[in-house]
Amino acid sequence: MADVARQAGVSTATVSFVLNGTKAVTPEVRRRVEHAVKQLGYRPSHAAQTLRTGRSLAVGLIIPDLTNPFFPKLAQDVEQEARARGYTVLLADSHDDAELQRQHLETLEQRGVDVLLVVPAVGTTGTLRAGVPLIALDRSVGQTPLIQSDKWQGGALAARHLTDLGHREIAVLAGPDRNGVAGERVRGMTETLAASGVVLKEQRMYHSEYSVEAGRAGAHRLLEMAPGFTALLAANDTLALGALSALNDSGVSVPDDVSLVGFDDISWAALSSPGLTTVRQDTRQMARQAIEQALAPEAAAARLAVVDTTLVVRGSTAAPRTAAPRVLAGGRA
Amino acid sequence: MADVARQAGVSTATVSFVLNGTKAVTPEVRRRVEHAVKQLGYRPSHAAQTLRTGRSLAVGLIIPDLTNPFFPKLAQDVEQEARARGYTVLLADSHDDAELQRQHLETLEQRGVDVLLVVPAVGTTGTLRAGVPLIALDRSVGQTPLIQSDKWQGGALAARHLTDLGHREIAVLAGPDRNGVAGERVRGMTETLAASGVVLKEQRMYHSEYSVEAGRAGAHRLLEMAPGFTALLAANDTLALGALSALNDSGVSVPDDVSLVGFDDISWAALSSPGLTTVRQDTRQMARQAIEQALAPEAAAARLAVVDTTLVVRGSTAAPRTAAPRVLAGGRA
DNA sequence: TTGAAAGCGGTACCAC
DNA sequence: GTGGTACCGCTTTCAA
């Protein structure tokens, strides 16, 4: 910067002014400075700026699993929203491990991110705190300000779709068991089923981590321990796709024998055969809300935002073989 | 830091010595300082350290597409290797766009990363340069030092697998056309086929970007323009999985009518039905080599490293219906 | 073994 | 409108 100042015949202060538009400057001086900058290929040092101003124009994003396509998608959208506002995103993967998450939190904060966005690892307890504004994304934890889809609604959508088709024997791959407190999605599902007079048997609910392998194991387990269901609701698409594979292996036809519904609408959901009926989350919207909320000067933060979900019907759901679908029986079409 | 020094009754220099182990210090002093650090919850400012030392303990990683599971996997492995050495990784997605890649390069460098790892965007021309050591990963470009799988070998493995099964009518989804210069994988495939006396017809080669959609389109196109092939080689798994879906839609049975081979072994390759036969890349090994190479003090860098690939046989390949497999015909088993 | 002080590369206050 | 300069938080000579 000193070089630029010298070359342009001005002071470093002036250079700073023209670069940041901090103060009015004579057109002639501006021209000289800009010329010098170009000629010398000058780039401001980010470290110095951060040190001096205390702002780094960076947002930290911690996600639990790069391997679940839902999160890369979300990360892409966050990155795009952030870039549009001049921010860079530092991405970290917690592998759904609370301790690793803690380390990332510390590292990112120390690296001077201006704000933290985190999809809490499954085992996270208490409220997430940091020296900078922190917003939880997609998963709720303690009192942390939260942006997420309306998962209850999503679960309800999925359940309603099945009851409308006439299913009454339903099983669910519920995802992680949070000390007996079912997630919102599962609550949306079960409460909606209950409203239709469908009660979920205890053995028809399988808890596990979110993974393809767990989905596969869960499907086998349900088939073995509580057979007779005509539909299977999964708490996310990786579980559903794992289950689909297991069902295929077991000679159970989807959707002829069992209808299957997922959650998230990851890109691979459209590619399975049959295509997976699922509840789509609007990651773009989530990302936008999160970034806006996070970067808002006024962000008293405590605002929870909720974004709508939509049902995407593909080939993995159909009326059960055994019972006439409700629509034929005179229910509301 | 000044606070810590005061509290411990020493100078900031001493605090620095203790924290970094830069110089010998009386046990008693060390104790006092450590105590003060803990009590005050002191965390060094990364920006200040970077500014002062010129090293940020960060590696920048640019990948072309977070949406292709191969890259998140690679990113995870790079992150792990980097963390093990005390480095943080700043991850950016170029969307396979050379201009966006240039911006990321600039941003990351300005943010003071110590080294840059980049999987070049498809349109990249010339040699990638930066003010810090830069290593290309997975895709070669110009004279940039490169770490990648032995793609020729991988392509050869795939082709050989098909010829061993007895296929002679083969089509390929070749990925992006690099000005007429086929990628190493495709060269490995075609040269190996040629060695077995199988010539690839011009119309049996389809060029496109790497994506599920392109794979689907390519399969349809090949079916239409150059039917009669009994096997299809794809340059990566997203293409292959797209093709599989298209083949299914068109009533072409895999592997009965057409055998299909992919490349990468992304996690979803095992889940399709049938499971995808593919060439696995060892991302772990690639990541390790890249980080070691990048962080080596001596890194005269110009070393190209190559890591082996392996063939993973699943259900998507079988002997062609029409011809007896070569093994039966007395070829080398 | 410890401390004083000079910068790293910017920003912004205060004079001119 | 422009320049001089203190200072952000840390590392690292150099002296004591």
XYZ file of C-alpha atoms (C1' of nucleotides) in Angstrom:
698
model
C 0.000 0.000 0.000
C 2.923 2.239 0.724
C 4.130 1.492 -2.788
C 0.824 2.500 -4.263
C 0.838 5.719 -2.275
C 4.325 6.559 -3.410
C 3.629 5.724 -7.020
C 0.495 7.844 -7.000
C 2.215 10.604 -5.113
C -0.263 10.601 -2.230
C -0.432 9.297 1.323
C -1.547 5.885 2.405
C -4.535 7.496 4.021
C -5.689 8.757 0.663
C -5.193 5.397 -0.928
C -7.371 3.885 1.738
C -10.015 6.539 1.129
C -10.301 5.868 -2.564
C -10.212 2.110 -2.138
C -12.987 2.123 0.397
C -14.860 5.197 -0.717
C -14.594 6.315 2.866
C -14.150 9.959 2.036
C -14.539 12.302 -0.890
C -11.512 12.562 -3.149
C -10.570 14.644 -6.186
C -11.282 12.780 -9.424
C -7.711 13.381 -10.506
C -6.300 11.812 -7.363
C -8.674 8.903 -7.615
C -7.525 8.280 -11.148
C -3.880 8.300 -10.168
C -4.448 5.948 -7.283
C -6.524 3.529 -9.305
C -3.892 3.542 -11.982
C -1.149 2.789 -9.496
C -3.204 -0.001 -7.958
C -3.704 -1.636 -11.311
C -0.149 -1.192 -12.391
C 1.275 -2.656 -9.215
C -1.355 -5.356 -9.031
C -1.992 -4.354 -5.476
C -4.294 -6.493 -3.310
C -5.214 -5.465 0.217
C -4.137 -7.880 2.915
C -7.147 -9.431 4.427
C -5.409 -10.169 7.670
C -4.478 -6.555 8.164
C -7.982 -5.377 7.418
C -9.463 -7.850 9.802
C -7.021 -6.960 12.503
C -7.702 -3.279 12.150
C -11.457 -3.297 11.630
C -12.447 -6.378 13.534
C -14.595 -7.525 10.614
C -13.519 -10.305 8.314
C -16.406 -10.507 5.851
C -16.507 -14.216 6.455
C -19.287 -16.451 7.659
C -18.536 -19.790 9.237
C -20.761 -22.708 8.278
C -20.683 -25.990 10.120
C -22.596 -28.914 8.708
C -22.849 -32.420 10.106
C -22.139 -34.522 7.051
C -20.778 -33.627 3.642
C -21.714 -37.096 2.579
C -25.431 -36.473 2.767
C -26.179 -34.542 -0.442
C -28.676 -32.374 1.362
C -25.899 -30.499 3.129
C -23.645 -29.778 0.174
C -26.735 -28.409 -1.510
C -27.455 -26.232 1.479
C -23.819 -25.185 1.604
C -23.887 -24.179 -2.042
C -26.917 -22.030 -1.465
C -25.464 -20.418 1.622
C -22.271 -19.744 -0.256
C -24.140 -18.116 -3.077
C -26.173 -15.885 -0.804
C -23.077 -14.949 1.122
C -21.062 -14.152 -1.977
C -23.826 -11.915 -3.230
C -23.222 -9.833 -0.136
C -19.453 -9.840 -0.379
C -18.924 -12.537 2.205
C -16.816 -15.660 1.979
C -17.885 -18.843 3.687
C -15.614 -21.091 5.664
C -17.113 -24.554 5.590
C -16.483 -27.227 8.174
C -17.859 -30.738 8.630
C -18.574 -31.952 12.151
C -19.238 -35.573 11.192
C -22.183 -35.250 13.520
C -19.785 -35.232 16.420
C -20.419 -32.710 19.172
C -16.804 -32.516 20.238
C -15.502 -31.962 16.729
C -18.205 -29.371 16.315
C -16.939 -27.579 19.403
C -13.453 -27.505 17.962
C -14.699 -26.143 14.665
C -16.669 -23.503 16.481
C -13.567 -22.405 18.291
C -11.351 -22.480 15.235
C -13.775 -20.521 13.132
C -14.341 -17.934 15.782
C -10.634 -17.566 16.266
C -10.276 -17.134 12.546
C -12.485 -14.142 12.935
C -15.673 -15.078 11.145
C -18.284 -12.392 11.617
C -21.105 -14.830 12.101
C -21.628 -18.530 12.582
C -24.225 -20.714 10.888
C -24.448 -24.213 12.222
C -26.475 -27.310 11.551
C -26.039 -28.810 15.016
C -24.481 -32.240 15.327
C -26.925 -34.833 16.569
C -25.430 -35.124 20.030
C -25.407 -31.385 20.720
C -26.817 -30.415 24.089
C -27.697 -27.080 25.569
C -27.699 -23.827 23.682
C -24.952 -23.066 21.205
C -23.047 -19.891 22.035
C -20.167 -18.004 20.569
C -18.558 -14.605 20.664
C -20.240 -13.741 17.387
C -23.862 -14.024 16.292
C -24.784 -17.666 15.850
C -27.770 -19.109 14.079
C -28.789 -22.744 13.948
C -29.908 -24.121 10.620
C -32.188 -27.067 9.902
C -31.938 -28.593 13.386
C -33.061 -27.039 16.618
C -30.965 -27.045 19.760
C -31.717 -25.354 23.047
C -32.484 -21.678 22.767
C -30.291 -21.121 19.729
C -32.001 -18.893 17.151
C -33.151 -21.164 14.383
C -33.981 -21.221 10.705
C -35.551 -24.375 9.409
C -38.236 -25.872 7.261
C -41.622 -26.395 8.714
C -40.872 -29.984 9.486
C -44.075 -30.721 11.232
C -45.895 -29.625 8.107
C -43.552 -31.725 5.976
C -44.156 -34.795 8.087
C -47.859 -34.148 7.927
C -47.735 -33.840 4.142
C -46.029 -37.202 3.872
C -48.434 -38.931 6.244
C -51.470 -37.382 4.652
C -50.322 -38.561 1.236
C -50.252 -42.120 2.511
C -53.593 -42.027 4.257
C -55.128 -40.472 1.168
C -53.863 -43.453 -0.790
C -55.574 -45.711 1.704
C -52.656 -46.931 3.798
C -53.361 -47.780 7.414
C -50.492 -50.099 8.287
C -47.546 -47.796 8.415
C -43.988 -48.026 9.700
C -41.430 -45.307 10.189
C -37.679 -44.893 10.056
C -37.543 -42.102 12.581
C -33.906 -41.078 12.628
C -32.060 -40.346 15.861
C -33.926 -40.737 19.123
C -33.600 -37.501 21.033
C -34.186 -38.850 24.494
C -37.649 -39.954 23.693
C -38.566 -36.657 22.131
C -39.353 -37.411 18.523
C -38.262 -34.888 15.936
C -40.769 -32.489 14.451
C -40.998 -34.466 11.255
C -41.926 -37.618 13.055
C -44.388 -35.717 15.206
C -45.979 -34.264 12.103
C -46.266 -37.756 10.737
C -47.634 -39.486 13.797
C -50.029 -36.746 14.787
C -51.427 -36.609 11.288
C -51.787 -40.356 11.176
C -53.526 -40.295 14.518
C -55.938 -37.698 13.194
C -56.890 -40.207 10.537
C -57.368 -42.900 13.102
C -54.136 -44.666 12.265
C -52.183 -45.617 15.315
C -48.523 -46.394 15.012
C -47.409 -49.515 16.787
C -44.352 -49.140 18.935
C -42.444 -51.810 17.007
C -43.172 -50.047 13.765
C -40.873 -47.183 14.758
C -37.157 -47.612 14.178
C -34.577 -45.163 15.520
C -31.076 -44.771 14.104
C -28.599 -42.272 12.831
C -29.209 -40.726 9.430
C -27.422 -42.876 6.921
C -27.936 -45.209 4.024
C -26.614 -48.110 6.043
C -28.988 -47.380 8.901
C -31.885 -47.170 6.469
C -31.006 -50.535 5.089
C -30.686 -52.066 8.550
C -33.906 -50.437 9.683
C -35.909 -51.794 6.791
C -34.653 -55.303 7.419
C -35.433 -54.992 11.076
C -38.964 -53.738 10.508
C -39.649 -56.437 7.957
C -38.539 -59.010 10.458
C -39.996 -57.708 13.716
C -43.179 -56.018 12.596
C -44.185 -57.230 9.138
C -47.447 -56.416 7.502
C -47.035 -52.699 6.918
C -47.973 -51.374 3.503
C -46.118 -48.112 3.746
C -42.871 -46.806 5.174
C -42.137 -43.231 6.159
C -38.492 -42.206 6.463
C -37.207 -39.164 8.300
C -34.815 -38.366 5.495
C -33.846 -39.462 2.014
C -30.654 -41.266 2.864
C -32.658 -43.504 5.192
C -35.323 -43.935 2.535
C -32.849 -44.800 -0.193
C -31.123 -47.275 2.093
C -34.486 -48.805 2.854
C -35.353 -48.977 -0.822
C -32.221 -50.939 -1.489
C -32.959 -53.325 1.371
C -36.543 -53.765 0.260
C -35.350 -54.622 -3.233
C -32.900 -57.130 -1.849
C -35.631 -58.747 0.201
C -37.897 -59.143 -2.785
C -40.355 -56.608 -1.443
C -41.674 -54.566 -4.329
C -41.917 -50.793 -4.065
C -44.576 -49.531 -4.413
C -46.591 -52.709 -5.017
C -45.932 -54.263 -1.628
C -44.741 -51.242 0.277
C -45.017 -47.538 -0.464
C -42.030 -45.454 0.540
C -41.731 -41.753 1.373
C -38.554 -39.820 2.128
C -37.708 -36.330 3.300
C -35.393 -33.642 1.823
C -35.575 -34.369 -1.895
C -31.861 -34.811 -2.408
C -30.845 -35.059 -6.028
C -30.566 -38.831 -6.011
C -34.139 -39.228 -4.890
C -35.299 -38.672 -8.455
C -32.947 -41.310 -9.766
C -33.780 -44.390 -7.828
C -36.141 -46.862 -9.382
C -38.815 -46.294 -8.633
C -38.256 -42.569 -8.096
C -38.650 -41.612 -4.469
C -41.733 -39.741 -3.305
C -40.418 -37.250 -0.809
C -40.902 -33.949 0.987
C -38.789 -31.237 -0.547
C -36.996 -28.712 1.589
C -36.299 -25.344 0.051
C -32.606 -25.000 0.811
C -32.360 -21.826 -1.207
C -34.917 -20.149 0.967
C -33.339 -21.465 4.136
C -29.967 -20.156 3.039
C -31.334 -16.742 2.192
C -33.186 -16.385 5.464
C -30.168 -17.498 7.418
C -27.781 -15.107 5.719
C -30.175 -12.192 5.904
C -30.901 -12.844 9.522
C -27.247 -13.329 10.340
C -26.040 -10.251 8.559
C -28.877 -7.971 9.575
C -27.426 -5.174 11.698
C -30.447 -5.294 13.935
C -30.325 -9.057 14.174
C -31.637 -9.274 17.690
C -31.475 -12.731 16.212
C -34.057 -14.345 18.404
C -36.306 -14.670 15.384
C -37.080 -18.183 14.331
C -37.836 -18.415 10.665
C -39.747 -21.229 9.093
C -39.835 -22.126 5.437
C -42.470 -24.201 3.701
C -41.997 -27.700 2.382
C -43.644 -29.354 -0.589
C -44.548 -32.920 -1.403
C -42.949 -34.390 -4.510
C -44.791 -37.467 -5.685
C -42.817 -40.018 -7.681
C -43.112 -43.721 -8.269
C -42.421 -45.078 -4.805
C -45.954 -44.575 -3.528
C -49.218 -46.142 -4.619
C -52.454 -47.378 -3.137
C -52.044 -50.506 -1.071
C -52.970 -53.727 -2.784
C -55.172 -54.988 -0.054
C -57.414 -52.043 0.711
C -59.314 -49.841 -1.676
C -57.911 -46.348 -1.557
C -59.900 -43.955 0.493
C -60.802 -41.816 -2.464
C -62.721 -44.708 -3.954
C -64.374 -45.372 -0.663
C -65.874 -41.921 -0.753
C -63.396 -39.978 1.322
C -62.418 -36.473 0.388
C -60.624 -36.663 -2.920
C -2.671 -10.858 25.465
C -1.737 -7.712 27.306
C -4.303 -8.718 29.911
C -2.753 -12.132 30.284
C 0.689 -10.612 30.642
C -0.517 -8.203 33.295
C -2.379 -10.865 35.207
C 0.646 -13.136 35.179
C 2.980 -10.303 35.988
C 5.138 -10.771 32.915
C 5.598 -9.166 29.527
C 3.678 -9.982 26.396
C 6.863 -11.360 24.934
C 7.003 -13.954 27.665
C 3.401 -14.880 27.131
C 4.147 -15.430 23.485
C 7.148 -17.591 24.343
C 5.079 -19.764 26.626
C 2.218 -20.132 24.189
C 4.408 -21.027 21.260
C 7.198 -22.786 23.091
C 9.505 -20.480 21.191
C 11.961 -20.057 24.011
C 12.826 -21.662 27.312
C 10.905 -20.309 30.297
C 11.007 -20.883 34.046
C 8.480 -23.511 35.096
C 7.071 -21.087 37.610
C 6.497 -18.413 34.966
C 4.993 -20.913 32.595
C 2.561 -21.958 35.277
C 1.501 -18.415 36.012
C 0.972 -17.649 32.353
C -0.979 -20.802 31.668
C -3.137 -20.095 34.639
C -3.858 -16.575 33.491
C -4.674 -17.813 30.001
C -7.174 -20.283 31.334
C -8.705 -17.872 33.767
C -9.177 -15.170 31.185
C -10.239 -17.614 28.489
C -7.705 -16.029 26.212
C -7.628 -16.987 22.519
C -4.952 -15.648 20.187
C -6.215 -13.545 17.311
C -5.621 -15.428 14.161
C -5.606 -12.296 12.061
C -2.818 -10.764 14.110
C -0.753 -13.915 13.930
C -1.189 -14.143 10.209
C -0.345 -10.520 9.724
C 2.771 -10.822 11.761
C 4.064 -14.189 10.617
C 2.740 -14.365 7.111
C 1.483 -17.879 7.725
C -2.151 -18.633 8.293
C -2.172 -22.401 8.775
C -4.922 -22.581 6.216
C -5.145 -24.450 2.955
C -7.537 -23.341 0.261
C -9.424 -26.043 -1.598
C -11.391 -25.327 -4.745
C -13.593 -28.028 -6.155
C -15.783 -27.870 -9.239
C -19.051 -29.235 -7.926
C -20.273 -29.942 -4.420
C -23.179 -31.704 -5.998
C -21.104 -34.572 -7.330
C -20.547 -36.775 -4.259
C -17.033 -37.549 -5.342
C -15.882 -34.068 -4.422
C -17.410 -33.796 -0.956
C -15.761 -37.113 -0.260
C -12.448 -35.776 -1.473
C -12.992 -32.594 0.523
C -13.640 -34.581 3.681
C -10.438 -36.484 3.225
C -8.419 -33.380 2.517
C -9.925 -31.733 5.553
C -8.986 -34.663 7.725
C -5.416 -34.796 6.511
C -5.093 -31.053 6.922
C -6.526 -31.036 10.420
C -4.123 -33.737 11.455
C -1.370 -31.274 10.660
C -2.974 -28.321 12.359
C -4.343 -26.753 9.224
C -7.821 -25.514 8.485
C -9.303 -25.813 5.043
C -11.226 -23.109 3.296
C -13.493 -24.776 0.788
C -14.877 -23.129 -2.316
C -17.021 -24.400 -5.171
C -16.254 -23.161 -8.680
C -19.350 -24.651 -10.298
C -16.946 -25.736 -12.997
C -16.699 -22.127 -14.070
C -13.238 -20.832 -14.901
C -14.096 -17.238 -14.079
C -15.607 -18.066 -10.709
C -12.578 -20.225 -10.060
C -10.348 -17.239 -10.749
C -12.287 -15.186 -8.233
C -12.026 -17.901 -5.621
C -8.319 -18.188 -6.263
C -7.934 -14.495 -5.667
C -10.141 -14.411 -2.600
C -8.418 -17.345 -0.982
C -4.996 -15.986 -1.670
C -5.989 -12.645 -0.296
C -7.278 -14.394 2.770
C -3.790 -15.633 3.244
C -4.020 -19.352 2.705
C -0.582 -20.917 2.802
C -1.249 -23.244 -0.075
C -3.880 -23.846 -2.703
C -5.329 -27.178 -3.782
C -7.552 -27.021 -6.801
C -9.548 -29.423 -8.888
C -9.538 -27.296 -12.028
C -12.832 -26.229 -13.548
C -13.454 -27.830 -16.911
C -12.863 -24.682 -18.926
C -9.528 -23.847 -17.321
C -6.783 -23.010 -19.779
C -3.076 -22.530 -19.341
C -1.214 -23.198 -16.145
C -2.715 -22.245 -12.809
C -0.548 -19.844 -10.842
C -0.761 -18.083 -7.539
C 1.438 -16.325 -5.050
C 1.468 -19.435 -2.903
C 2.223 -23.068 -3.753
C -0.567 -24.491 -5.856
C -1.289 -28.102 -6.630
C -3.917 -29.436 -8.996
C -5.961 -32.375 -7.844
C -7.743 -34.995 -9.932
C -7.669 -33.013 -13.179
C -4.618 -31.930 -15.074
C -4.159 -28.456 -16.470
C -1.110 -27.019 -18.198
C 2.104 -27.379 -16.246
C 0.422 -27.233 -12.853
C 1.864 -29.833 -10.443
C -0.689 -32.579 -10.208
C -1.922 -35.333 -7.940
C -4.410 -37.719 -9.439
C -5.448 -41.294 -9.855
C -3.912 -43.303 -12.585
C -6.834 -42.673 -14.860
C -5.435 -44.392 -17.838
C -5.099 -47.516 -15.741
C -8.637 -47.043 -14.436
C -10.033 -46.696 -17.919
C -8.088 -49.742 -18.980
C -9.465 -51.732 -16.045
C -13.005 -50.878 -17.061
C -12.467 -51.690 -20.720
C -10.667 -54.912 -19.956
C -13.505 -56.018 -17.705
C -15.915 -55.647 -20.612
C -13.777 -57.365 -23.188
C -13.173 -60.195 -20.752
C -16.919 -60.602 -20.504
C -17.064 -60.855 -24.266
C -18.368 -57.431 -25.242
C -17.278 -56.044 -28.592
C -19.957 -53.482 -29.332
C -19.176 -50.744 -26.906
C -20.266 -47.132 -26.498
C -18.844 -44.466 -24.233
C -20.062 -41.416 -22.362
C -16.788 -39.571 -22.535
C -17.396 -36.452 -20.493
C -16.191 -33.030 -21.614
C -14.405 -32.755 -24.926
C -11.079 -31.076 -24.369
C -10.521 -29.747 -27.845
C -10.389 -33.151 -29.336
C -7.985 -34.421 -26.732
C -9.785 -37.153 -24.868
C -9.187 -37.438 -21.152
C -6.842 -40.069 -19.767
C -9.715 -42.273 -18.710
C -11.171 -42.375 -22.144
C -7.741 -42.975 -23.647
C -7.211 -45.851 -21.264
C -10.526 -47.246 -22.377
C -10.130 -46.839 -26.102
C -6.523 -47.941 -26.263
C -7.301 -51.031 -24.248
C -10.271 -51.815 -26.449
C -8.144 -51.336 -29.515
C -5.591 -53.759 -28.108
C -8.383 -56.324 -28.009
C -9.327 -55.576 -31.541
C -12.425 -53.600 -30.624
C -12.717 -50.383 -32.540
C -14.925 -47.658 -31.234
C -17.180 -46.105 -33.809
C -17.209 -42.340 -33.882
C -20.956 -42.173 -33.216
C -20.551 -44.407 -30.204
C -18.714 -41.649 -28.342
C -20.798 -38.981 -26.620
C -19.256 -35.841 -25.134
C -20.921 -33.734 -22.456
C -20.392 -32.127 -19.098
C -20.294 -34.381 -16.051
C -23.820 -34.586 -14.729
C -26.721 -36.895 -14.189
C -28.774 -35.001 -16.718
C -26.053 -35.244 -19.337
C -25.745 -38.961 -18.673
C -29.413 -39.397 -19.238
C -29.351 -37.354 -22.422
C -26.281 -39.160 -23.666
C -27.797 -42.584 -23.186
C -30.898 -41.596 -25.084
C -28.807 -40.135 -27.837
C -26.616 -43.202 -28.197
C -29.620 -45.502 -28.201
C -31.115 -43.463 -30.972
C -28.118 -42.675 -33.164
C -25.938 -45.725 -32.718
C -27.941 -48.631 -31.361
C -26.653 -52.142 -31.088
C -24.024 -51.715 -28.391
C -23.985 -54.264 -25.605
C -21.946 -52.236 -23.143
C -21.587 -48.637 -22.105
C -18.542 -47.094 -20.474
C -19.047 -43.823 -18.614
C -16.298 -41.388 -17.679
C -17.755 -40.926 -14.220
C -20.491 -42.220 -11.955
C -22.894 -39.322 -12.263
C -22.951 -39.891 -16.014
C -23.349 -43.622 -15.467
C -26.169 -43.234 -12.986
C -27.946 -40.824 -15.289
C -27.533 -43.316 -18.103
C -28.864 -46.116 -15.930
C -31.986 -44.144 -15.248
C -32.451 -43.398 -18.954
C -31.849 -47.002 -19.895
C -34.465 -48.096 -17.395
C -36.922 -45.586 -18.771
C -36.314 -46.845 -22.277
C -36.973 -50.423 -21.323
C -33.369 -51.403 -21.865
C -32.381 -53.874 -19.206
C -29.074 -53.514 -17.363
C -27.117 -55.742 -17.489
C -29.175 -58.084 -19.707
C -29.302 -55.797 -22.727
C -26.502 -53.420 -21.881
C -23.676 -53.647 -19.366
C -22.738 -50.398 -17.675
C -19.488 -49.283 -16.059
C -18.863 -46.036 -14.187
C -15.851 -44.295 -12.698
C -15.191 -42.938 -9.171
C -17.266 -45.269 -7.004
C -19.315 -42.558 -5.355
C -21.425 -43.788 -2.481
C -24.613 -43.968 -4.506
C -23.054 -46.309 -7.010
C -23.616 -49.216 -4.636
C -27.269 -48.310 -4.219
C -28.649 -48.264 -7.686
C -30.371 -51.333 -8.967
C -28.518 -53.031 -10.265
C -25.482 -51.853 -8.326
C -23.019 -50.030 -10.531
C -19.793 -51.683 -11.581
C -17.229 -48.932 -11.419
C -13.593 -47.933 -11.028
C -12.858 -46.751 -7.516
C -10.607 -43.790 -6.891
C -8.777 -43.709 -3.597
C -9.651 -40.210 -2.408
C -7.961 -40.788 0.921
C -4.694 -41.453 -0.746
C -5.085 -38.535 -3.112
C -5.807 -36.227 -0.197
C -2.828 -37.424 1.768
C -0.438 -37.064 -1.140
C -1.768 -33.617 -1.924
C -1.440 -32.344 1.617
C 1.969 -33.865 2.145
C 3.215 -32.498 -1.105
C 1.689 -29.102 -0.478
C 2.994 -28.746 3.041
C 6.419 -30.208 2.426
C 8.993 -27.503 3.051
C 11.035 -28.734 0.146
C 7.994 -28.943 -2.079
C 9.804 -28.112 -5.254
C 6.275 -29.116 -6.081
C 6.870 -30.249 -9.619
C 6.300 -33.831 -8.535
C 3.313 -35.481 -10.087
C 1.896 -38.188 -7.920
C -0.295 -40.946 -9.181
C -2.494 -43.205 -7.098
C -3.861 -46.572 -8.125
C -7.466 -47.333 -8.940
C -9.396 -50.537 -8.442
C -12.286 -52.131 -10.259
C -15.428 -52.742 -8.202
C -17.691 -55.261 -9.858
C -21.392 -55.069 -9.055
C -24.548 -56.061 -10.845
C -24.497 -53.699 -13.801
C -22.144 -55.796 -15.900
C -22.580 -59.267 -17.359
C -21.699 -61.216 -20.447
C -23.561 -60.065 -23.547
C -26.548 -62.099 -24.551
C -25.631 -62.472 -28.139
C -22.042 -63.577 -28.011
C -20.502 -66.214 -25.866
C -18.145 -64.612 -23.407
C -14.544 -64.828 -24.391
C -13.646 -66.981 -21.459
C -15.900 -69.672 -22.814
C -14.475 -69.239 -26.254
C -11.076 -70.103 -24.964
C -9.602 -66.654 -24.442
C -7.485 -65.929 -21.420
C -9.648 -66.280 -18.382
C 15.527 -16.195 31.453
C 12.918 -12.026 30.692
C 11.516 -7.350 28.816
C 11.328 -3.265 25.599
C 10.090 -2.048 21.340
C 9.824 -2.347 16.317
C 6.951 -3.591 12.917
C 3.370 -6.769 9.867
C -0.507 -3.819 6.480
C -4.053 -1.589 6.866
C -7.867 2.274 8.901
C -9.453 6.413 10.749
C -8.911 10.368 13.776
C -7.217 14.920 13.800
C -4.709 18.672 11.719
C -3.751 21.392 8.042
C -9.569 17.330 0.141
C -5.235 15.428 1.915
C -1.485 13.933 5.005
C 0.587 12.492 9.482
C 0.261 9.015 12.633
C -1.491 6.107 16.396
C -2.980 1.637 16.797
C -5.326 -3.254 15.916
C -2.736 -8.070 18.468
C 0.824 -10.611 17.873
C 6.029 -12.251 16.988
C 10.748 -11.541 17.323
C 15.111 -9.369 17.455
C 18.255 -7.188 20.792
C 19.714 -5.873 25.411
C 19.696 -6.398 30.004
